[in-house]
mmCIF file of C-alpha atoms in Angstrom:
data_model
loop_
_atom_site.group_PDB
_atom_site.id
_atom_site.type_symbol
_atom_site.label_atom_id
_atom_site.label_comp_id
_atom_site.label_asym_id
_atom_site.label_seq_id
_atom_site.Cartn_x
_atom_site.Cartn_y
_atom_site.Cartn_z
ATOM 1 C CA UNK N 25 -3.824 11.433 -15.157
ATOM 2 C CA UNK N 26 -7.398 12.474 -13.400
ATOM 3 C CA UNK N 27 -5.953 10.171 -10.331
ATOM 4 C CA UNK N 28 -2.323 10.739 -10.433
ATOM 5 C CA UNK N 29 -2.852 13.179 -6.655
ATOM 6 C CA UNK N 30 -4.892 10.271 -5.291
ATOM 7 C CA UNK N 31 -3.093 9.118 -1.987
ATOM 8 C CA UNK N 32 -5.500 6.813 -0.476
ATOM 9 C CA UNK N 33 -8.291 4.653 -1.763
ATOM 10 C CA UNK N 34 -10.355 2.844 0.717
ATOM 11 C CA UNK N 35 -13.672 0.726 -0.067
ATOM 12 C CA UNK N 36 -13.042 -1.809 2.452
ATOM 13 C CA UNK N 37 -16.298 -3.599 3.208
ATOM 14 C CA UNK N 38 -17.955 -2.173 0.356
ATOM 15 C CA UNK N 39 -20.052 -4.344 -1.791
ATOM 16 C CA UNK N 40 -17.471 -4.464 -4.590
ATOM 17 C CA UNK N 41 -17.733 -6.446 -7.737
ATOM 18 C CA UNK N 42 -15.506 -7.772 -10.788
ATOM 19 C CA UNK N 43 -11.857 -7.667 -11.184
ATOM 20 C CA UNK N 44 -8.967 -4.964 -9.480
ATOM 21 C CA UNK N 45 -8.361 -3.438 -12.697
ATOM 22 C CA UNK N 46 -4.396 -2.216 -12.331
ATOM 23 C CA UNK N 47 -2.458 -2.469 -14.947
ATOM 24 C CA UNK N 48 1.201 -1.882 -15.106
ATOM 25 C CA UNK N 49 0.744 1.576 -16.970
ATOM 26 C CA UNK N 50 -1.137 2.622 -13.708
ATOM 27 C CA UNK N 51 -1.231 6.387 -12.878
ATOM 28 C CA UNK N 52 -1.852 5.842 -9.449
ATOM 29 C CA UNK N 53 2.103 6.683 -8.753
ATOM 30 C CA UNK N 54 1.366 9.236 -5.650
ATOM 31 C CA UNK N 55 -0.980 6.227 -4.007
ATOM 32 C CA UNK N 56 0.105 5.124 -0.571
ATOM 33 C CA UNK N 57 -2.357 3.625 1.385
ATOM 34 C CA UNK N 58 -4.689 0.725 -0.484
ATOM 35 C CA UNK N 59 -7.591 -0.458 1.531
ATOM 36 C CA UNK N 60 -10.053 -3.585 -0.017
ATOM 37 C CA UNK N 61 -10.479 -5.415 3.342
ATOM 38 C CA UNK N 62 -13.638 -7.481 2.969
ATOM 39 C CA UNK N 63 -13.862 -5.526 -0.163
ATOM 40 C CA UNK N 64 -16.493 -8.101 -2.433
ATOM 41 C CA UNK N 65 -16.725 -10.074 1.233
ATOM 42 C CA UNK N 66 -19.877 -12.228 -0.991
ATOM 43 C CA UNK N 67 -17.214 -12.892 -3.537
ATOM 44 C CA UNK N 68 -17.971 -10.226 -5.504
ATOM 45 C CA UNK N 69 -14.135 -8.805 -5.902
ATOM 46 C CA UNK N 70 -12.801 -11.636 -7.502
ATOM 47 C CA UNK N 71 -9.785 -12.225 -9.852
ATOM 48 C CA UNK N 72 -5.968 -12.584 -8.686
ATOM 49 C CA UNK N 73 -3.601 -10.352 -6.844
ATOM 50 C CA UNK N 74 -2.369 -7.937 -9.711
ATOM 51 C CA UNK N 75 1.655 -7.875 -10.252
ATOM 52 C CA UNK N 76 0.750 -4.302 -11.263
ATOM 53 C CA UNK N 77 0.616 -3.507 -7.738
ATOM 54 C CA UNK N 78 4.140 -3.678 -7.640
ATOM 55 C CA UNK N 79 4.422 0.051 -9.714
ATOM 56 C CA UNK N 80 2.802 1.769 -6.995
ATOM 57 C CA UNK N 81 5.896 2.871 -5.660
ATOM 58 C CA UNK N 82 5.090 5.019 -2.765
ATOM 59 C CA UNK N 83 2.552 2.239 -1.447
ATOM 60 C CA UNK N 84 2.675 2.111 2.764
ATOM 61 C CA UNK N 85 -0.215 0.692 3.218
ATOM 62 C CA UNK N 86 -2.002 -2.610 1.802
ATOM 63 C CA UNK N 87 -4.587 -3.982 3.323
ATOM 64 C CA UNK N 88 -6.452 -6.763 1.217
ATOM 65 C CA UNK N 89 -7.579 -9.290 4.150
ATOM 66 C CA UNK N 90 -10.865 -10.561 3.986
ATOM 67 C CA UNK N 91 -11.229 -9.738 0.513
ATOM 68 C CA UNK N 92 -12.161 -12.516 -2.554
ATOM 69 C CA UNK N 93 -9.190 -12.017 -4.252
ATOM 70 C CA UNK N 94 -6.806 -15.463 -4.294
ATOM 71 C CA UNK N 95 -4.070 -16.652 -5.726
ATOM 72 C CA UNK N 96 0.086 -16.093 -4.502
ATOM 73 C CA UNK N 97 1.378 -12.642 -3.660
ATOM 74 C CA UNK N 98 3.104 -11.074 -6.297
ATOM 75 C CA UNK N 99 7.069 -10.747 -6.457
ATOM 76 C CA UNK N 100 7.055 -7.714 -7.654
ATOM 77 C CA UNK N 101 5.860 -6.353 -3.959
ATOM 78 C CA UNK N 102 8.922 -8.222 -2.393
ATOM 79 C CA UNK N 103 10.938 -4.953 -4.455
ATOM 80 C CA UNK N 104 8.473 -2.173 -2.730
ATOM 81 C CA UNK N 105 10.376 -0.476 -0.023
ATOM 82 C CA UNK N 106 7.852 2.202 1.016
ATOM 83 C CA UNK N 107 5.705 -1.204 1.711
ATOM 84 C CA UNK N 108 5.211 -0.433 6.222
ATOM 85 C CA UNK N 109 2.136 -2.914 6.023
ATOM 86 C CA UNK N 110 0.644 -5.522 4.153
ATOM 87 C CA UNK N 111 -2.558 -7.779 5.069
#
C-alpha cells in the first residue's frame, strides 16, 4: 500500500543484488515506467524475468537491457497494452 502512488522506479546501473521480488499480489498498480538497465551489470540482479510483471497494468516503460536477469519473456506482457517500450 506504502508504494501504490509510485509511478517510476529507476536503479539502472546501480549495483543491485538478489532476486526482482514481484509477486503477482504486487501493489505497484499506478507504476509505469520500470528502469533496471545494467541493473546488477556484475551479475548481481540475478533470477528470471517475473510473470508478475504482467499485473502492472499501466506499465509504458520497461527497460531491463543489460541487466543479469535471463530466461524467456513472460506471456503475460504479450496482454499489457499500456506496454510503448520494452528493452
Amino acid at each position: 500500500e506504502k508504494l501504490g502512488r509510485l509511478y517510476e522506479f529507476n536503479v539502472a546501473y546501480n549495483r543491485l543484488e538478489g532476486t526482482l521480488p514481484l509477486t503477482e499480489d504486487n501493489k505497484l498498480r499506478e507504476l509505469w515506467s520500470l528502469n533496471l538497465s545494467g541493473a546488477g551489470f556484475d551479475g548481481g540482479l540475478t533470477g528470471t524475468i517475473p510473470n508478475a510483471l504482467g499485473t502492472l497494468t499501466n506499465l509504458f516503460y520497461l527497460l531491463l537491457g543489460g541487466s543479469s536477469l535471463s530466461g524467456t519473456i513472460p506471456s503475460s506482457l504479450a496482454d499489457m497494452s499500456s506496454l510503448i517500450l520494452m528493452e
